Tab-separated table of C-alpha atoms in Angstrom:
chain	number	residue	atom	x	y	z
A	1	UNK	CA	0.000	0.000	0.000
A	2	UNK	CA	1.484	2.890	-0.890
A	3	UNK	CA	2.311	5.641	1.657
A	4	UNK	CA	0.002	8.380	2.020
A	5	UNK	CA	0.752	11.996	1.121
A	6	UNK	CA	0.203	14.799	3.646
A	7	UNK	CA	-2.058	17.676	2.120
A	8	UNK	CA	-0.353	20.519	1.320
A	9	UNK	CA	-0.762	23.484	3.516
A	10	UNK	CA	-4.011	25.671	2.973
A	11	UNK	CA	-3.571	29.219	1.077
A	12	UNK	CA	-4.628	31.883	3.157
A	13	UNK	CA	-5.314	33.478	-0.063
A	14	UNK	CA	-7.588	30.875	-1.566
A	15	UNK	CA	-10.344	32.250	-0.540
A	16	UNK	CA	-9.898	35.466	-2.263
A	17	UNK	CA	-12.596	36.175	-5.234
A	18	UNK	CA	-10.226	35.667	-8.230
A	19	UNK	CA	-10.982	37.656	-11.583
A	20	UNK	CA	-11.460	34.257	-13.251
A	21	UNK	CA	-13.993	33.362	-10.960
A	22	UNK	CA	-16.159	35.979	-12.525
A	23	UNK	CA	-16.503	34.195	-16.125
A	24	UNK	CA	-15.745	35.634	-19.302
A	25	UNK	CA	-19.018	37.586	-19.498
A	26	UNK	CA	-18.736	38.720	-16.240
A	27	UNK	CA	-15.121	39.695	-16.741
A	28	UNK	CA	-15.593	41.729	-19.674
A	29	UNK	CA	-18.532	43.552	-18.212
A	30	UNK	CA	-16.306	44.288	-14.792
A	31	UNK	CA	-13.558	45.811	-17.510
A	32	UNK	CA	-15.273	48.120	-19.003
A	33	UNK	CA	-17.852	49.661	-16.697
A	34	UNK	CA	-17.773	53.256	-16.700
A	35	UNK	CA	-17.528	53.154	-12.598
A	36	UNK	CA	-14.624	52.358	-10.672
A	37	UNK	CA	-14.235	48.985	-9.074
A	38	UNK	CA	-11.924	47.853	-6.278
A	39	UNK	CA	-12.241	44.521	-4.566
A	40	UNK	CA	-10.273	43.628	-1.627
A	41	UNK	CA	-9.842	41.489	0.691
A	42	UNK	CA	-10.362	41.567	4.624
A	43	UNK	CA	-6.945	43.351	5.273
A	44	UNK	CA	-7.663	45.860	2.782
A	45	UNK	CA	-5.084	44.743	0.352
A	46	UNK	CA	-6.420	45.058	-3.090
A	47	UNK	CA	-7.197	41.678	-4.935
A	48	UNK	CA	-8.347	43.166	-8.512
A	49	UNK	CA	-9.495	46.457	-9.903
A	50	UNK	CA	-10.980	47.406	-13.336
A	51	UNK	CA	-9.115	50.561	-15.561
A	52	UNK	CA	-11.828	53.017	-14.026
A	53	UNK	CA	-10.377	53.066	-10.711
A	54	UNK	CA	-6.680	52.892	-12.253
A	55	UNK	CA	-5.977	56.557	-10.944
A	56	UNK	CA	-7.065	56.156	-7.075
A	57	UNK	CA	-5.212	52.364	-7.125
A	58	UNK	CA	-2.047	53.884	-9.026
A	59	UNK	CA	-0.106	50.718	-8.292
A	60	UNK	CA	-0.632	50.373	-4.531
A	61	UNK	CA	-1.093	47.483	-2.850
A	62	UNK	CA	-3.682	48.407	-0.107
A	63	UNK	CA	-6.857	50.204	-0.658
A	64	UNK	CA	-6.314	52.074	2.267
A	65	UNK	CA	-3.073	53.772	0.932
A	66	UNK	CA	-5.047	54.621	-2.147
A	67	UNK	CA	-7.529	56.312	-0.398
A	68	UNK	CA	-5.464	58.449	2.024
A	69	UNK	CA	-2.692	58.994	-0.912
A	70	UNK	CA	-5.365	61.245	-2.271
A	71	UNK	CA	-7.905	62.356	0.216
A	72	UNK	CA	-7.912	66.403	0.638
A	73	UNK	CA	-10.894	65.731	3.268
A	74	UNK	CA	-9.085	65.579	6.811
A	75	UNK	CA	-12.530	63.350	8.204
A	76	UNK	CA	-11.450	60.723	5.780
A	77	UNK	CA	-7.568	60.719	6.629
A	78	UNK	CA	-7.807	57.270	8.381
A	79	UNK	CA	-9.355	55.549	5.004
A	80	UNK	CA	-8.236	52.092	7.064
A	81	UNK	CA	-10.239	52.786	10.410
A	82	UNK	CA	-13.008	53.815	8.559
A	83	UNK	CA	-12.781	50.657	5.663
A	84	UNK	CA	-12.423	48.218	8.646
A	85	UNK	CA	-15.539	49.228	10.228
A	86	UNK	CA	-17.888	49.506	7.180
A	87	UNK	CA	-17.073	45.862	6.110
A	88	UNK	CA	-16.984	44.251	10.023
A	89	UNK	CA	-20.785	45.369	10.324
A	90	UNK	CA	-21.394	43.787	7.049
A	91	UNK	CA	-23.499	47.015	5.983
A	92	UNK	CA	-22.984	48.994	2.868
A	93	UNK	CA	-21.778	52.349	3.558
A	94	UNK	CA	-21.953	55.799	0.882
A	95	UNK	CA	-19.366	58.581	0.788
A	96	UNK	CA	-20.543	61.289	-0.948
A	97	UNK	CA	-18.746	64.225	-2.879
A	98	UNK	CA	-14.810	63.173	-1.227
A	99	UNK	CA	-12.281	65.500	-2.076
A	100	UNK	CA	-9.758	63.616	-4.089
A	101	UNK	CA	-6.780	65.439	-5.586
A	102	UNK	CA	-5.183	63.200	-8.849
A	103	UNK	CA	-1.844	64.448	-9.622
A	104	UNK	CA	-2.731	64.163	-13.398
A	105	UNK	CA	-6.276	65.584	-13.650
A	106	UNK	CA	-6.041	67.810	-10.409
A	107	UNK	CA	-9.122	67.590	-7.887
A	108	UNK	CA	-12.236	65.526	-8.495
A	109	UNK	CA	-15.505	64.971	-6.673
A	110	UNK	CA	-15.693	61.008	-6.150
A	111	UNK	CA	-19.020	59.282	-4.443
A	112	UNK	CA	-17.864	56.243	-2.773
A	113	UNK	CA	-19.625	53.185	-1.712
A	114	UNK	CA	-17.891	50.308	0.339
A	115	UNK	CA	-20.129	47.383	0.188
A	116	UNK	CA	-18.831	43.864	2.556
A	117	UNK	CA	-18.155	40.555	0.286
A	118	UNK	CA	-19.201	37.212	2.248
A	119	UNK	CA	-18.721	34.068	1.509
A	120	UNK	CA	-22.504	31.756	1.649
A	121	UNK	CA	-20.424	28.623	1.893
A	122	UNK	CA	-19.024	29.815	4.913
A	123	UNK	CA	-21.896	30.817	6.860
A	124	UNK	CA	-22.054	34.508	4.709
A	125	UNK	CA	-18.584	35.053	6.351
A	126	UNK	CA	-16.918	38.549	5.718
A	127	UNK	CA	-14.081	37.911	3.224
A	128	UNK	CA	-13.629	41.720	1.948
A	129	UNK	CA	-14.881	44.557	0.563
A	130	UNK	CA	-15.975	46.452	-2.765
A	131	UNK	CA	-15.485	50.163	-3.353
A	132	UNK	CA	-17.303	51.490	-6.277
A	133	UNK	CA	-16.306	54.430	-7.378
A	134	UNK	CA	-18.486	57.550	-9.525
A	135	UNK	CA	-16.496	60.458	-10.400
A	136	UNK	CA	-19.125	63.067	-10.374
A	137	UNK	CA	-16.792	66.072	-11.140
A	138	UNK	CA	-18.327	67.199	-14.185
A	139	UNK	CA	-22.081	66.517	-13.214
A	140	UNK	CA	-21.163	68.942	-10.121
A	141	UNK	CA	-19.682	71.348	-11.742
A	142	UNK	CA	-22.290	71.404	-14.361
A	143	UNK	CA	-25.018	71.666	-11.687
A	144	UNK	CA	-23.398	74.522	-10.286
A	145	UNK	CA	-22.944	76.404	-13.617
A	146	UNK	CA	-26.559	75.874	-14.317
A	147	UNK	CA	-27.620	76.834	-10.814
A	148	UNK	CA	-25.141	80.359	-11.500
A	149	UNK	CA	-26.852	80.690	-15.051
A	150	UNK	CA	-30.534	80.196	-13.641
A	151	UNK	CA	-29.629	83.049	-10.859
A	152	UNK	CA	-28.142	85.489	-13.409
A	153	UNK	CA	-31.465	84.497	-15.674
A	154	UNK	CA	-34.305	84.907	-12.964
A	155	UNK	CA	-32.155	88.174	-12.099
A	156	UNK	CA	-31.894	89.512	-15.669
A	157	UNK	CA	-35.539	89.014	-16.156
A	158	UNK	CA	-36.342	90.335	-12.559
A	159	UNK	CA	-34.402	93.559	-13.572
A	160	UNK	CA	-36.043	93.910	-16.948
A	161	UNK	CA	-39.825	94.019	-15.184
A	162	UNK	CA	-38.269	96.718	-12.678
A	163	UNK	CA	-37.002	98.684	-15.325
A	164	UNK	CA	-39.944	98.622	-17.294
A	165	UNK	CA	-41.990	98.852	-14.037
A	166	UNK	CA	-40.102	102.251	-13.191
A	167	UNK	CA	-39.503	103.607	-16.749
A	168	UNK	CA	-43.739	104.101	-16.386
A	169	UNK	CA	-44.017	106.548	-14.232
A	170	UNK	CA	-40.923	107.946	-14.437
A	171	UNK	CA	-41.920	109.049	-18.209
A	172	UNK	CA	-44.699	110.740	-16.997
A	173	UNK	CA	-42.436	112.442	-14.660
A	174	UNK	CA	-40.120	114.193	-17.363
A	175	UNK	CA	-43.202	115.192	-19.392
A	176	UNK	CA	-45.547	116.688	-16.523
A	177	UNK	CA	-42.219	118.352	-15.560
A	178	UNK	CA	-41.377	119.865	-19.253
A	179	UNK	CA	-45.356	121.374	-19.152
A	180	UNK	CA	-44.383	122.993	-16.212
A	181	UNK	CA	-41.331	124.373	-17.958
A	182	UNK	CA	-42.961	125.265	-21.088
A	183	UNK	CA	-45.483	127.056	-18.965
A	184	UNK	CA	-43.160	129.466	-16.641
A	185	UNK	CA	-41.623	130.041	-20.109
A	186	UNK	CA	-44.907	131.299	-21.836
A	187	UNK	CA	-46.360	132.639	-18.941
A	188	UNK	CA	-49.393	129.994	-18.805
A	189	UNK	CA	-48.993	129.105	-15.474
A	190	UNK	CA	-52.618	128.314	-14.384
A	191	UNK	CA	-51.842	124.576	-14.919
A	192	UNK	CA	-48.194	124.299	-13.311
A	193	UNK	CA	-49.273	123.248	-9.939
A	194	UNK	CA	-51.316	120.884	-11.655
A	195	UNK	CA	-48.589	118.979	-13.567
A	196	UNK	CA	-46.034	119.643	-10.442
A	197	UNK	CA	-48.837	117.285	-8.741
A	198	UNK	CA	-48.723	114.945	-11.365
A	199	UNK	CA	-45.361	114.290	-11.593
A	200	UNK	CA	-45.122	113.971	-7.403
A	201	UNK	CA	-47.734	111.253	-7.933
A	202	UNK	CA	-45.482	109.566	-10.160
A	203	UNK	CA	-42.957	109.573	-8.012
A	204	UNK	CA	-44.751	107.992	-4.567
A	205	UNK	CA	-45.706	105.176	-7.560
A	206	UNK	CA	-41.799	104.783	-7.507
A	207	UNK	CA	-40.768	105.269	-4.317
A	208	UNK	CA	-43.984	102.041	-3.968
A	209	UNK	CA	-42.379	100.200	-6.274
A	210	UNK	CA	-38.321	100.486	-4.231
A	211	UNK	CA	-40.102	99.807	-0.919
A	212	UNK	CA	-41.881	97.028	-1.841
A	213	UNK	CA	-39.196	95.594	-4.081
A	214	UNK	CA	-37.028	95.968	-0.678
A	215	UNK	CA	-39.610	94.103	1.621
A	216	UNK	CA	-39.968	91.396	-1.336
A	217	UNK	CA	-35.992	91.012	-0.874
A	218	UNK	CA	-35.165	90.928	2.998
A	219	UNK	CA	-39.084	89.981	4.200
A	220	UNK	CA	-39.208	93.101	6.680
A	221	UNK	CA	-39.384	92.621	10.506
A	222	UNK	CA	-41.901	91.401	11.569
A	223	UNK	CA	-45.337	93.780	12.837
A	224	UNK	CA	-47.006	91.081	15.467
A	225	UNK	CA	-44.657	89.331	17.791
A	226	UNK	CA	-45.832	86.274	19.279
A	227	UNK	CA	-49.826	87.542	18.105
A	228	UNK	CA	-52.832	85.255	17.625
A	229	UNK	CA	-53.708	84.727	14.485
A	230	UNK	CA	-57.152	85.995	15.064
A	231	UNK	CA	-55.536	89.364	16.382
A	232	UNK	CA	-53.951	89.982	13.742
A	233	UNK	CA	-56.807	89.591	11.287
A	234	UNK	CA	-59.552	91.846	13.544
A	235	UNK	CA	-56.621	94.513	13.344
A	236	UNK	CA	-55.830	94.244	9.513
A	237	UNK	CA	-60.217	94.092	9.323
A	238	UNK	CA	-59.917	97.572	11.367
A	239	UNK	CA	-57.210	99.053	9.184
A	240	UNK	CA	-59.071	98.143	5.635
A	241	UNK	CA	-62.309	99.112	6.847
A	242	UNK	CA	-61.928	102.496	4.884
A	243	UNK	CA	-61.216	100.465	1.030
A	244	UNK	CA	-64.226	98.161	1.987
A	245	UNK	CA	-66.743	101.061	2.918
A	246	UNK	CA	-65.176	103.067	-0.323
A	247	UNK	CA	-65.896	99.642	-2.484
A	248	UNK	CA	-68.914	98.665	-0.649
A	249	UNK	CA	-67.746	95.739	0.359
A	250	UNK	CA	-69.219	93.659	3.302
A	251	UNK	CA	-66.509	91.775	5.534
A	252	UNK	CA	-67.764	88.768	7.722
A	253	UNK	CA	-65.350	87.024	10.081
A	254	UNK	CA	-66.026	83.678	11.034
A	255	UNK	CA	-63.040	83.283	13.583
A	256	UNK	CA	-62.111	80.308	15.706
A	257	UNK	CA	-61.755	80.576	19.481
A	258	UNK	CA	-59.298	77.973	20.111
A	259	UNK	CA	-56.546	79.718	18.078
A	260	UNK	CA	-52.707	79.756	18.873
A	261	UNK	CA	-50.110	82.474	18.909
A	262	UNK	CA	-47.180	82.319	15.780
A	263	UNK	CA	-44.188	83.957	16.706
A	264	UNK	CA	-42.093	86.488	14.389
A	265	UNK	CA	-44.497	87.033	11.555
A	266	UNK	CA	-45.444	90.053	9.396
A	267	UNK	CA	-49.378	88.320	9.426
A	268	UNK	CA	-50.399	91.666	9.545
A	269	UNK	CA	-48.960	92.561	6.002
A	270	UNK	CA	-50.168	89.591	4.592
A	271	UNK	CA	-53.589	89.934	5.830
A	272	UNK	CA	-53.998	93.446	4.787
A	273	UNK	CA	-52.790	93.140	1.385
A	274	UNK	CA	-55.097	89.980	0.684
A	275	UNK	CA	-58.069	91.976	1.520
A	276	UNK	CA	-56.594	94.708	-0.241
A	277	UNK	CA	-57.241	92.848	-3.254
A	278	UNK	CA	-60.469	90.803	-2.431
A	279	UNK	CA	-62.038	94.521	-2.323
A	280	UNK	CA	-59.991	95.809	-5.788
A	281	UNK	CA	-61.786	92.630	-6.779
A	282	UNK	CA	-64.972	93.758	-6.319
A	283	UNK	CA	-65.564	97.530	-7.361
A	284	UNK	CA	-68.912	97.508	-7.429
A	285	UNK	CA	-69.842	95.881	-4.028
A	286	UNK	CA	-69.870	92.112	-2.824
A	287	UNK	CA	-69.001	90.324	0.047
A	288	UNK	CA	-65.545	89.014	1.829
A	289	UNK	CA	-65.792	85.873	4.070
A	290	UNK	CA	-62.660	85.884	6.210
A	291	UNK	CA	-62.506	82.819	8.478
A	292	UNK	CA	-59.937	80.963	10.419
A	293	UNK	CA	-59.892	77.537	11.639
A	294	UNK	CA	-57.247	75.048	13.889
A	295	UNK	CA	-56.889	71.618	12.726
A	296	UNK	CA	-53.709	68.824	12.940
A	297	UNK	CA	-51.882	72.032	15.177
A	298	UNK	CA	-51.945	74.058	11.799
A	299	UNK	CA	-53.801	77.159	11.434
A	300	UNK	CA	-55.919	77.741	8.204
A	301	UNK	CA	-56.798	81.509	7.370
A	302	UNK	CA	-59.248	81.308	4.599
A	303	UNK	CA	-60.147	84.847	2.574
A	304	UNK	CA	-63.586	84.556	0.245
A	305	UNK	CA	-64.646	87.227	-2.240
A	306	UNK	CA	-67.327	87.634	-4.695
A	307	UNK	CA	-65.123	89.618	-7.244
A	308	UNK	CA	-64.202	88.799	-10.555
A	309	UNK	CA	-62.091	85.807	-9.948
A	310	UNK	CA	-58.698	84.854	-11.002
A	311	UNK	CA	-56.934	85.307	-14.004
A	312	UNK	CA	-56.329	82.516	-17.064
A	313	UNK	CA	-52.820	82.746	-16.061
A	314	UNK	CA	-53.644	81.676	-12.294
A	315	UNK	CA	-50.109	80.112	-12.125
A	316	UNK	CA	-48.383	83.258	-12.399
A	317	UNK	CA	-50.145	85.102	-10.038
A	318	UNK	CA	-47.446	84.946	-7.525
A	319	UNK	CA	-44.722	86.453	-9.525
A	320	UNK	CA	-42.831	89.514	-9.039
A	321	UNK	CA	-44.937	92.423	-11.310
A	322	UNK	CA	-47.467	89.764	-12.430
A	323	UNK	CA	-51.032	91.997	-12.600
A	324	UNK	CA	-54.213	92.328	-13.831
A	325	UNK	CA	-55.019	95.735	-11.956
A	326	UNK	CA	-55.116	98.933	-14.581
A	327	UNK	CA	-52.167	100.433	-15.671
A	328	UNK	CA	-51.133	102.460	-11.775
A	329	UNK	CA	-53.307	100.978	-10.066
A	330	UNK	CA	-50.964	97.853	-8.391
A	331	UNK	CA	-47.084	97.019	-8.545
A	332	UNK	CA	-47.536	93.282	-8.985
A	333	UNK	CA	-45.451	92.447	-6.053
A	334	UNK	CA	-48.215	92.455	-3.507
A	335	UNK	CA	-48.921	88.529	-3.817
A	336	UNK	CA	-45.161	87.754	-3.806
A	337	UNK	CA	-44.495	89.204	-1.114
A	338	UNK	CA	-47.460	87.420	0.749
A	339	UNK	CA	-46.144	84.149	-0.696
A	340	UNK	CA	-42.577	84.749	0.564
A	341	UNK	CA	-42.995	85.568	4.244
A	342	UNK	CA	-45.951	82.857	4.542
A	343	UNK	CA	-43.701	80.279	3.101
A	344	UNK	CA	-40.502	82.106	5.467
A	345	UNK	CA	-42.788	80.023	8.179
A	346	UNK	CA	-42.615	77.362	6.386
A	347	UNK	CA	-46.703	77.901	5.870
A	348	UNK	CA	-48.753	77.807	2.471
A	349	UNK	CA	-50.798	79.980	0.323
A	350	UNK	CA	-53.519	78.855	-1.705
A	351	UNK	CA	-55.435	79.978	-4.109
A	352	UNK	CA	-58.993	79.078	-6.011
A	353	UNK	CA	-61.424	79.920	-8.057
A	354	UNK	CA	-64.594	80.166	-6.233
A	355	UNK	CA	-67.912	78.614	-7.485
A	356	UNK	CA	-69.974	80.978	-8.857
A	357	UNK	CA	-67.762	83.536	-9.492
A	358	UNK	CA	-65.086	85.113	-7.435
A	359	UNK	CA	-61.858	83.543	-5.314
A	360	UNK	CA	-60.834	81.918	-2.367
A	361	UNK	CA	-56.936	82.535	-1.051
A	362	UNK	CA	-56.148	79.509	1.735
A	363	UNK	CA	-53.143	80.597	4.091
A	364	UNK	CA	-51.800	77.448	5.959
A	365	UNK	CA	-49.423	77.934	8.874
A	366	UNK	CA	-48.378	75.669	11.231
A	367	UNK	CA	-48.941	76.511	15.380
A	368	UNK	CA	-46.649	76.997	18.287
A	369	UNK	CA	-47.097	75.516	21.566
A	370	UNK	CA	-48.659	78.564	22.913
A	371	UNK	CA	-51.845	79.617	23.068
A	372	UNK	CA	-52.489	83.572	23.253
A	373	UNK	CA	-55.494	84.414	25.391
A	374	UNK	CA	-58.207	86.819	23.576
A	375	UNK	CA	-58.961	90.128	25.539
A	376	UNK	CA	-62.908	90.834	25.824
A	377	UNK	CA	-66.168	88.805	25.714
A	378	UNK	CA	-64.241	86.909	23.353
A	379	UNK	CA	-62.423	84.743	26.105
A	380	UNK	CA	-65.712	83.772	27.511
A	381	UNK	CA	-67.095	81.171	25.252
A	382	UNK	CA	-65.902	77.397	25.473
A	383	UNK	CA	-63.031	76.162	23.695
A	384	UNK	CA	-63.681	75.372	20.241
A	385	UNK	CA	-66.617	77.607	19.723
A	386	UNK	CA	-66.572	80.095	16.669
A	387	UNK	CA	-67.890	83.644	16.350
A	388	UNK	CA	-69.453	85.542	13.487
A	389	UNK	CA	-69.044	89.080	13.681
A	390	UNK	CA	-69.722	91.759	10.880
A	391	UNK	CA	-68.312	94.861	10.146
A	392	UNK	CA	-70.717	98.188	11.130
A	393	UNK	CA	-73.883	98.933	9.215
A	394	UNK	CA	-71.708	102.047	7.338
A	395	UNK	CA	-69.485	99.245	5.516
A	396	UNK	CA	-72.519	97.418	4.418
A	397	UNK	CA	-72.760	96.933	0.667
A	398	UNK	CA	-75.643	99.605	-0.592
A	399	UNK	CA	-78.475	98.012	-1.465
């Protein structure tokens, strides 16, 4: 019998995933994928790697070194701390946007993902690791030159509606003031102070236009400071009481008891201006519904008018100049300005057409913790109760 042969010692690296092992399919397929592909094993030194990832690899042996050879990020200097303890947990881990400086191409943007190998005929033991590699250099910088040509667009176009906005009035100006001119020089000057008038109402329509273009930029302090919501509409009701009377407009509130306090907002500029325009909506007389409501700790503000409704182009309503007022008669800004500080807190603003004619705006804000008592006979009925008050017999619509 002959004598028996001992086995030859085991490979430590046997158990490595060879590039063979893939198949010829596989193999091509792994060579020329557009993303970078390191596989290593569980000391980090690097088994195979397809021409993608040639740059990072450069040669070395450990995909550790590779890492931290090139790494400009100072979080990611200890590539084999970090390496260890993505594949030990056996959970895929992302890196997105490293720094990685390439002595041939300079810096570049890589998104890295580390994903454990395992071995199912093992027991899904941890052999390694995979790093796949995107270089997302030119799909950042692209972003960013599109985000820089969108600003310099929207701010082109945003200039172009102020000068045109300005140019208005400020034509009227020049002539009112060369009839004034013309009549000190002729000696008619029965009409001066008239034109002289003229033009100074030309220029409050610009110095309008700056003030409002300034809130629409910086979203001015605010006017309440930790008010209730329903505060703040019974004093913007109060202040616009003089355009409904004028427009014979009736305004009903419908106001909810239960109502919480918002902190830091210009309400009271938003309110104003949205019945502001319910009542340019409705020059011959009609009726604004103003209600408010708490539901899901979010505060609804609702703002009904029987007017004229809302433009074809409802979409646009909300940009900067956008009107349908007469020529003088609005800058367009009003409704962005609303739509900037409501959505500054992170609230909404709605609009709709309203059956049967008119619109409906919708503001949406979410609540604070705090609830802001109501002074007056308004305290004294139960939680959750409503009122209905309206506005005194003189802003009644006429009959």
């Amino acid at each position: 019998m002959p004598p028996s042969v001992p086995p030859a010692p085991s490979d430590p690296s046997s158990d490595r995933p060879k590039p063979q092992q893939l198949g010829e399919t596989g193999q091509r397929v792994f060579e020329s994928l557009s993303l970078g592909l390191v596989v290593f094993d569980h000391q980090l030194d690097i088994i195979h790697h397809n021409p993608a990832a040639e740059f990072l690899v450069g040669g070395r042996a450990s995909i550790a070194e590779a890492l931290t050879a090139g790494t400009v990020d100072a979080q990611y200097q200890d590539w084999r701390q970090v390496l260890r303890q993505v594949i030990e947990s056996g959970r895929q881990h992302r890196f997105e946007q490293v720094i990685y400086r390439d002595d041939d191409r300079g810096e570049r943007l890589l998104n890295l993902v580390c994903i454990a190998l395992t071995d199912a005929a093992a027991g899904n033991r941890i052999t390694g690791g995979t790093l796949v590699i995107e270089d997302v250099t030119a799909v950042v910088g692209m972003e960013k030159r599109l985000a820089v040509s969108e600003r310099m667009a929207a701010v082109g176009k945003l200039a172009a509606r102020v000068a045109h906005e300005l140019n208005n009035p400020l034509d009227g100006i020049l002539r009112y003031l060369n009839l004034a001119l013309r009549g000190l020089d002729t000696g008619a000057t029965e009409k001066i102070g008239q034109y002289l008038e003229r033009a100074r109402g030309g220029l409050l329509r610009m110095t309008e236009i700056v003030r409002e273009l300034g809130e629409f930029s910086r979203s001015t302090a605010a006017a309440f400071e930790d008010a209730n919501v329903n505060d703040v509409v019974d004093e913007a009701v109060k202040v616009m009481s003089d355009k409904a009377v004028q427009n014979g407009v009736s305004v009903v509130c419908t106001l909810s008891e239960d109502m919480s306090a918002i902190p830091g907002t210009n309400l009271f500029q938003v309110f104003c201006n949205l019945i502001k325009n319910a009542c340019d909506a409705m020059p011959g007389g009609g009726t604004l519904t103003v209600s408010t409501r708490l539901a899901n700790r979010e505060a609804t503000i609702r703002f009904e008018d029987t007017g004229i409704g809302l433009p074809e182009e409802m979409d646009r309503i909300f940009e900067p100049f956008f009107t349908t007022k007469a020529p003088g008669k609005g800058t367009g800004l009003g409704l962005a300005i609303c739509k900037d500080i409501i959505e500054k807190h992170n609230g909404k603003i709605v609009p709709q057409r309203r059956p049967g004619g008119g619109a409906v705006f919708t503001v949406r804000l979410p609540l604070t913790g705090r609830t802001a008592p109501r002074p007056g006979p308004l305290t004294s009925p139960p939680a959750g109760a409503t009122r209905s008050s309206r506005t005194s017999p003189s802003q009644e619509r006429p009959k």
